[in-house]
Amino acid sequence: MLFPSSLHPGLAMRDAALAAKMETQGWSVPVIPPTLSLAGRRHFMRLYKPDLLILRKVRHPLQRAEFYPDTPYILDMDDADHVDDQLRKDIIDTARHAALVVCGSHGLADWYQQYYENIAVVWTGNNIDEAPAAPQKSRAPIVGWAHSFPAG
């Protein structure tokens, strides 16, 4: 069962890709809307009886270890949210109780290793469009950005 932290399309891309890939491996992965209350989340947990939860980030106030004491979970962190003083304590606590912390880069994994040992790095990528691209000279300039280590 996957708990996204936001409905933002950029975040939903990783959520959808993760659920789809896991389903090809035989997992059933209901994606629970982040707009659901804790009571709503618990209702779905009683209904589905998940073996594992996936908490995507800790930005959402219900993405905390204290709310899921009896179900193992993976904490999936692909942004440098730990630099936010408001989130850092919750991130550390949630990571310490996770069955696995998945980081979106080696830089993030380096930071999480001070609090937790069971870490995997899974880069966030985009699906490659199979359609042929228009020649560059007929397109407007494209700017791409990717960081390798946000702390410098």
C-alpha atoms as an extended CHARMM CRD file, in Angstrom:
* protein
*
       152  EXT
         1         1  MET       CA              0.0000000000        0.0000000000        0.0000000000  PROA      1               0.0000000000
         2         2  LEU       CA              1.5160000000        3.2840000000       -1.1090000000  PROA      2               0.0000000000
         3         3  PHE       CA              0.8860000000        6.5670000000        0.7010000000  PROA      3               0.0000000000
         4         4  PRO       CA              1.9230000000        9.5230000000       -1.4960000000  PROA      4               0.0000000000
         5         5  SER       CA              2.6460000000       12.7700000000        0.3230000000  PROA      5               0.0000000000
         6         6  SER       CA              1.1390000000       15.0010000000       -2.3540000000  PROA      6               0.0000000000
         7         7  LEU       CA             -1.0520000000       15.0970000000       -5.4350000000  PROA      7               0.0000000000
         8         8  HSD       CA              1.6200000000       17.1300000000       -7.2630000000  PROA      8               0.0000000000
         9         9  PRO       CA              2.1010000000       15.6590000000      -10.7790000000  PROA      9               0.0000000000
        10        10  GLY       CA              5.8860000000       15.5560000000      -10.4270000000  PROA      10              0.0000000000
        11        11  LEU       CA              5.6400000000       13.4280000000       -7.2950000000  PROA      11              0.0000000000
        12        12  ALA       CA              2.8570000000       11.3030000000       -8.7350000000  PROA      12              0.0000000000
        13        13  MET       CA              5.2450000000       10.2330000000      -11.5220000000  PROA      13              0.0000000000
        14        14  ARG       CA              7.4660000000        8.2980000000       -9.0850000000  PROA      14              0.0000000000
        15        15  ASP       CA              4.4180000000        6.9460000000       -7.2240000000  PROA      15              0.0000000000
        16        16  ALA       CA              2.8100000000        5.5850000000      -10.3920000000  PROA      16              0.0000000000
        17        17  ALA       CA              6.0850000000        4.1320000000      -11.7050000000  PROA      17              0.0000000000
        18        18  LEU       CA              6.8180000000        2.4450000000       -8.3810000000  PROA      18              0.0000000000
        19        19  ALA       CA              3.3390000000        0.9220000000       -8.0610000000  PROA      19              0.0000000000
        20        20  ALA       CA              3.3420000000       -0.2600000000      -11.6960000000  PROA      20              0.0000000000
        21        21  LYS       CA              6.7620000000       -1.9080000000      -11.3730000000  PROA      21              0.0000000000
        22        22  MET       CA              5.8410000000       -3.6340000000       -8.1300000000  PROA      22              0.0000000000
        23        23  GLU       CA              2.6370000000       -4.9490000000       -9.6990000000  PROA      23              0.0000000000
        24        24  THR       CA              4.6850000000       -6.5870000000      -12.4920000000  PROA      24              0.0000000000
        25        25  GLN       CA              6.5140000000       -8.4260000000       -9.6920000000  PROA      25              0.0000000000
        26        26  GLY       CA              3.2820000000       -9.8140000000       -8.2430000000  PROA      26              0.0000000000
        27        27  TRP       CA              2.5340000000       -7.1650000000       -5.6090000000  PROA      27              0.0000000000
        28        28  SER       CA             -0.8730000000       -5.5350000000       -5.2580000000  PROA      28              0.0000000000
        29        29  VAL       CA             -0.1500000000       -1.8530000000       -4.6450000000  PROA      29              0.0000000000
        30        30  PRO       CA             -3.1770000000        0.3120000000       -3.9080000000  PROA      30              0.0000000000
        31        31  VAL       CA             -2.2040000000        3.9830000000       -4.0120000000  PROA      31              0.0000000000
        32        32  ILE       CA             -4.0680000000        5.7810000000       -1.2380000000  PROA      32              0.0000000000
        33        33  PRO       CA             -4.8560000000        9.4650000000       -1.8870000000  PROA      33              0.0000000000
        34        34  PRO       CA             -2.9730000000       11.8350000000        0.4450000000  PROA      34              0.0000000000
        35        35  THR       CA             -6.2290000000       13.7180000000        1.0390000000  PROA      35              0.0000000000
        36        36  LEU       CA             -7.5280000000       10.8070000000        3.1570000000  PROA      36              0.0000000000
        37        37  SER       CA             -7.6610000000       11.2780000000        6.9190000000  PROA      37              0.0000000000
        38        38  LEU       CA             -5.9060000000        8.9150000000        9.3130000000  PROA      38              0.0000000000
        39        39  ALA       CA             -9.2470000000        7.1810000000        9.8970000000  PROA      39              0.0000000000
        40        40  GLY       CA             -9.5950000000        6.7430000000        6.1220000000  PROA      40              0.0000000000
        41        41  ARG       CA             -6.0930000000        5.3400000000        5.8370000000  PROA      41              0.0000000000
        42        42  ARG       CA             -6.7620000000        2.9120000000        8.6680000000  PROA      42              0.0000000000
        43        43  HSD       CA            -10.0160000000        1.8570000000        7.0080000000  PROA      43              0.0000000000
        44        44  PHE       CA             -8.1200000000        0.8950000000        3.8300000000  PROA      44              0.0000000000
        45        45  MET       CA             -5.4720000000       -0.8530000000        5.8950000000  PROA      45              0.0000000000
        46        46  ARG       CA             -8.1620000000       -2.9850000000        7.5880000000  PROA      46              0.0000000000
        47        47  LEU       CA             -9.7200000000       -3.6860000000        4.1970000000  PROA      47              0.0000000000
        48        48  TYR       CA             -6.4950000000       -4.6140000000        2.3430000000  PROA      48              0.0000000000
        49        49  LYS       CA             -4.4010000000       -5.9230000000        5.2610000000  PROA      49              0.0000000000
        50        50  PRO       CA             -1.1180000000       -4.8290000000        3.6260000000  PROA      50              0.0000000000
        51        51  ASP       CA              2.1130000000       -6.6890000000        4.3120000000  PROA      51              0.0000000000
        52        52  LEU       CA              4.0510000000       -3.4930000000        3.7240000000  PROA      52              0.0000000000
        53        53  LEU       CA              3.4510000000        0.2340000000        3.4600000000  PROA      53              0.0000000000
        54        54  ILE       CA              5.4010000000        2.6860000000        1.3420000000  PROA      54              0.0000000000
        55        55  LEU       CA              5.5700000000        6.1840000000        2.7770000000  PROA      55              0.0000000000
        56        56  ARG       CA              6.5920000000        8.6720000000        0.1050000000  PROA      56              0.0000000000
        57        57  LYS       CA              8.3860000000       11.4890000000        1.8860000000  PROA      57              0.0000000000
        58        58  VAL       CA              7.5160000000       12.9390000000        5.2840000000  PROA      58              0.0000000000
        59        59  ARG       CA              6.0310000000       16.2420000000        4.1120000000  PROA      59              0.0000000000
        60        60  HSD       CA              2.4790000000       15.0380000000        4.7690000000  PROA      60              0.0000000000
        61        61  PRO       CA              1.6070000000       15.1090000000        8.5020000000  PROA      61              0.0000000000
        62        62  LEU       CA              0.3290000000       11.4960000000        8.4020000000  PROA      62              0.0000000000
        63        63  GLN       CA              3.5900000000       10.1040000000        6.9900000000  PROA      63              0.0000000000
        64        64  ARG       CA              4.9550000000        9.2920000000       10.4440000000  PROA      64              0.0000000000
        65        65  ALA       CA              6.0460000000        6.0750000000       12.1780000000  PROA      65              0.0000000000
        66        66  GLU       CA              3.7050000000        6.6730000000       15.1090000000  PROA      66              0.0000000000
        67        67  PHE       CA              0.6130000000        6.1270000000       12.9330000000  PROA      67              0.0000000000
        68        68  TYR       CA              1.6600000000        2.6860000000       11.6170000000  PROA      68              0.0000000000
        69        69  PRO       CA              3.2220000000        0.8440000000       14.5740000000  PROA      69              0.0000000000
        70        70  ASP       CA              2.0920000000       -2.6440000000       13.5360000000  PROA      70              0.0000000000
        71        71  THR       CA              2.8730000000       -2.5960000000        9.8090000000  PROA      71              0.0000000000
        72        72  PRO       CA              6.3980000000       -2.5280000000        8.3690000000  PROA      72              0.0000000000
        73        73  TYR       CA              7.0400000000        0.2970000000        5.9360000000  PROA      73              0.0000000000
        74        74  ILE       CA              9.5320000000        1.5800000000        3.4260000000  PROA      74              0.0000000000
        75        75  LEU       CA             10.3750000000        5.2650000000        3.5950000000  PROA      75              0.0000000000
        76        76  ASP       CA             10.9880000000        6.5800000000        0.0650000000  PROA      76              0.0000000000
        77        77  MET       CA             12.8790000000        9.8870000000        0.0590000000  PROA      77              0.0000000000
        78        78  ASP       CA             13.9820000000       11.3140000000       -3.2760000000  PROA      78              0.0000000000
        79        79  ASP       CA             14.4290000000       14.9640000000       -2.2490000000  PROA      79              0.0000000000
        80        80  ALA       CA             16.7080000000       16.7010000000        0.2490000000  PROA      80              0.0000000000
        81        81  ASP       CA             13.8660000000       17.3900000000        2.6820000000  PROA      81              0.0000000000
        82        82  HSD       CA             16.2690000000       16.9090000000        5.6080000000  PROA      82              0.0000000000
        83        83  VAL       CA             17.6200000000       20.4290000000        5.0230000000  PROA      83              0.0000000000
        84        84  ASP       CA             14.2170000000       21.7490000000        6.1950000000  PROA      84              0.0000000000
        85        85  ASP       CA             14.4830000000       22.3680000000        9.9390000000  PROA      85              0.0000000000
        86        86  GLN       CA             10.7020000000       21.8700000000       10.2860000000  PROA      86              0.0000000000
        87        87  LEU       CA             10.8640000000       18.3100000000        8.8540000000  PROA      87              0.0000000000
        88        88  ARG       CA             14.2390000000       17.0100000000       10.0380000000  PROA      88              0.0000000000
        89        89  LYS       CA             13.1110000000       15.5280000000       13.4050000000  PROA      89              0.0000000000
        90        90  ASP       CA             10.1370000000       13.7360000000       11.7990000000  PROA      90              0.0000000000
        91        91  ILE       CA             12.3390000000       12.4540000000        8.9720000000  PROA      91              0.0000000000
        92        92  ILE       CA             14.9050000000       11.0440000000       11.4020000000  PROA      92              0.0000000000
        93        93  ASP       CA             12.2330000000        9.3730000000       13.5620000000  PROA      93              0.0000000000
        94        94  THR       CA             10.3830000000        7.9330000000       10.5760000000  PROA      94              0.0000000000
        95        95  ALA       CA             13.6330000000        6.6620000000        9.0170000000  PROA      95              0.0000000000
        96        96  ARG       CA             14.7200000000        4.9840000000       12.2670000000  PROA      96              0.0000000000
        97        97  HSD       CA             11.5410000000        2.8950000000       12.3460000000  PROA      97              0.0000000000
        98        98  ALA       CA             11.4780000000        1.9590000000        8.6550000000  PROA      98              0.0000000000
        99        99  ALA       CA             12.1040000000       -1.5270000000        7.3090000000  PROA      99              0.0000000000
       100       100  LEU       CA             14.0490000000        0.1590000000        4.4910000000  PROA      100             0.0000000000
       101       101  VAL       CA             14.8890000000        3.7140000000        3.4790000000  PROA      101             0.0000000000
       102       102  VAL       CA             14.9810000000        4.2640000000       -0.2850000000  PROA      102             0.0000000000
       103       103  CYS       CA             16.9000000000        7.3670000000       -1.3420000000  PROA      103             0.0000000000
       104       104  GLY       CA             16.8110000000        9.0820000000       -4.7250000000  PROA      104             0.0000000000
       105       105  SER       CA             20.5830000000        9.6680000000       -4.7970000000  PROA      105             0.0000000000
       106       106  HSD       CA             23.8390000000        8.6500000000       -3.1430000000  PROA      106             0.0000000000
       107       107  GLY       CA             24.0450000000       12.1010000000       -1.5420000000  PROA      107             0.0000000000
       108       108  LEU       CA             20.7630000000       11.4910000000        0.2610000000  PROA      108             0.0000000000
       109       109  ALA       CA             21.8610000000        7.9740000000        1.2120000000  PROA      109             0.0000000000
       110       110  ASP       CA             25.0360000000        9.4030000000        2.7820000000  PROA      110             0.0000000000
       111       111  TRP       CA             22.9470000000       11.6650000000        5.0120000000  PROA      111             0.0000000000
       112       112  TYR       CA             20.4800000000        8.9160000000        6.0250000000  PROA      112             0.0000000000
       113       113  GLN       CA             23.2800000000        6.4770000000        6.9280000000  PROA      113             0.0000000000
       114       114  GLN       CA             23.9780000000        8.4240000000       10.1030000000  PROA      114             0.0000000000
       115       115  TYR       CA             20.5170000000        7.3850000000       11.3590000000  PROA      115             0.0000000000
       116       116  TYR       CA             19.7880000000        4.1250000000        9.5940000000  PROA      116             0.0000000000
       117       117  GLU       CA             21.7710000000        1.3100000000        7.9660000000  PROA      117             0.0000000000
       118       118  ASN       CA             19.2890000000       -0.4140000000        5.6480000000  PROA      118             0.0000000000
       119       119  ILE       CA             19.3310000000        1.9850000000        2.6800000000  PROA      119             0.0000000000
       120       120  ALA       CA             18.8860000000        1.5220000000       -1.0470000000  PROA      120             0.0000000000
       121       121  VAL       CA             19.4280000000        4.1000000000       -3.7930000000  PROA      121             0.0000000000
       122       122  VAL       CA             16.8270000000        4.2180000000       -6.5640000000  PROA      122             0.0000000000
       123       123  TRP       CA             17.1910000000        7.1360000000       -8.9370000000  PROA      123             0.0000000000
       124       124  THR       CA             14.0360000000        8.8910000000      -10.0610000000  PROA      124             0.0000000000
       125       125  GLY       CA             13.8550000000        8.8190000000      -13.8220000000  PROA      125             0.0000000000
       126       126  ASN       CA             11.4330000000        9.6400000000      -16.5790000000  PROA      126             0.0000000000
       127       127  ASN       CA              9.8690000000        7.2830000000      -19.0460000000  PROA      127             0.0000000000
       128       128  ILE       CA             11.5080000000        7.5860000000      -22.4350000000  PROA      128             0.0000000000
       129       129  ASP       CA              9.0670000000        8.5490000000      -25.1420000000  PROA      129             0.0000000000
       130       130  GLU       CA              9.3500000000        6.1250000000      -28.0400000000  PROA      130             0.0000000000
       131       131  ALA       CA              8.0890000000        8.7100000000      -30.5410000000  PROA      131             0.0000000000
       132       132  PRO       CA             10.7540000000       10.3660000000      -32.6860000000  PROA      132             0.0000000000
       133       133  ALA       CA             11.7840000000       13.7990000000      -31.4530000000  PROA      133             0.0000000000
       134       134  ALA       CA             11.5230000000       16.8470000000      -33.6680000000  PROA      134             0.0000000000
       135       135  PRO       CA             14.8740000000       18.1540000000      -34.9440000000  PROA      135             0.0000000000
       136       136  GLN       CA             16.4300000000       20.5760000000      -32.4650000000  PROA      136             0.0000000000
       137       137  LYS       CA             16.5140000000       23.5000000000      -34.9240000000  PROA      137             0.0000000000
       138       138  SER       CA             12.7030000000       23.3520000000      -35.1930000000  PROA      138             0.0000000000
       139       139  ARG       CA             12.1830000000       23.4060000000      -31.4050000000  PROA      139             0.0000000000
       140       140  ALA       CA             12.5180000000       26.0740000000      -28.7630000000  PROA      140             0.0000000000
       141       141  PRO       CA             15.5250000000       25.7470000000      -26.4410000000  PROA      141             0.0000000000
       142       142  ILE       CA             15.1550000000       23.1060000000      -23.7170000000  PROA      142             0.0000000000
       143       143  VAL       CA             16.6630000000       23.5320000000      -20.2760000000  PROA      143             0.0000000000
       144       144  GLY       CA             17.2480000000       20.4150000000      -18.2000000000  PROA      144             0.0000000000
       145       145  TRP       CA             18.3220000000       20.2410000000      -14.5700000000  PROA      145             0.0000000000
       146       146  ALA       CA             19.4240000000       17.4480000000      -12.2890000000  PROA      146             0.0000000000
       147       147  HSD       CA             21.4360000000       17.6740000000       -9.0920000000  PROA      147             0.0000000000
       148       148  SER       CA             23.9450000000       15.0970000000       -8.0130000000  PROA      148             0.0000000000
       149       149  PHE       CA             24.4230000000       16.2740000000       -4.4310000000  PROA      149             0.0000000000
       150       150  PRO       CA             22.2830000000       19.1240000000       -3.0730000000  PROA      150             0.0000000000
       151       151  ALA       CA             24.5770000000       19.9200000000       -0.1670000000  PROA      151             0.0000000000
       152       152  GLY       CA             27.4100000000       20.9360000000       -2.4640000000  PROA      152             0.0000000000
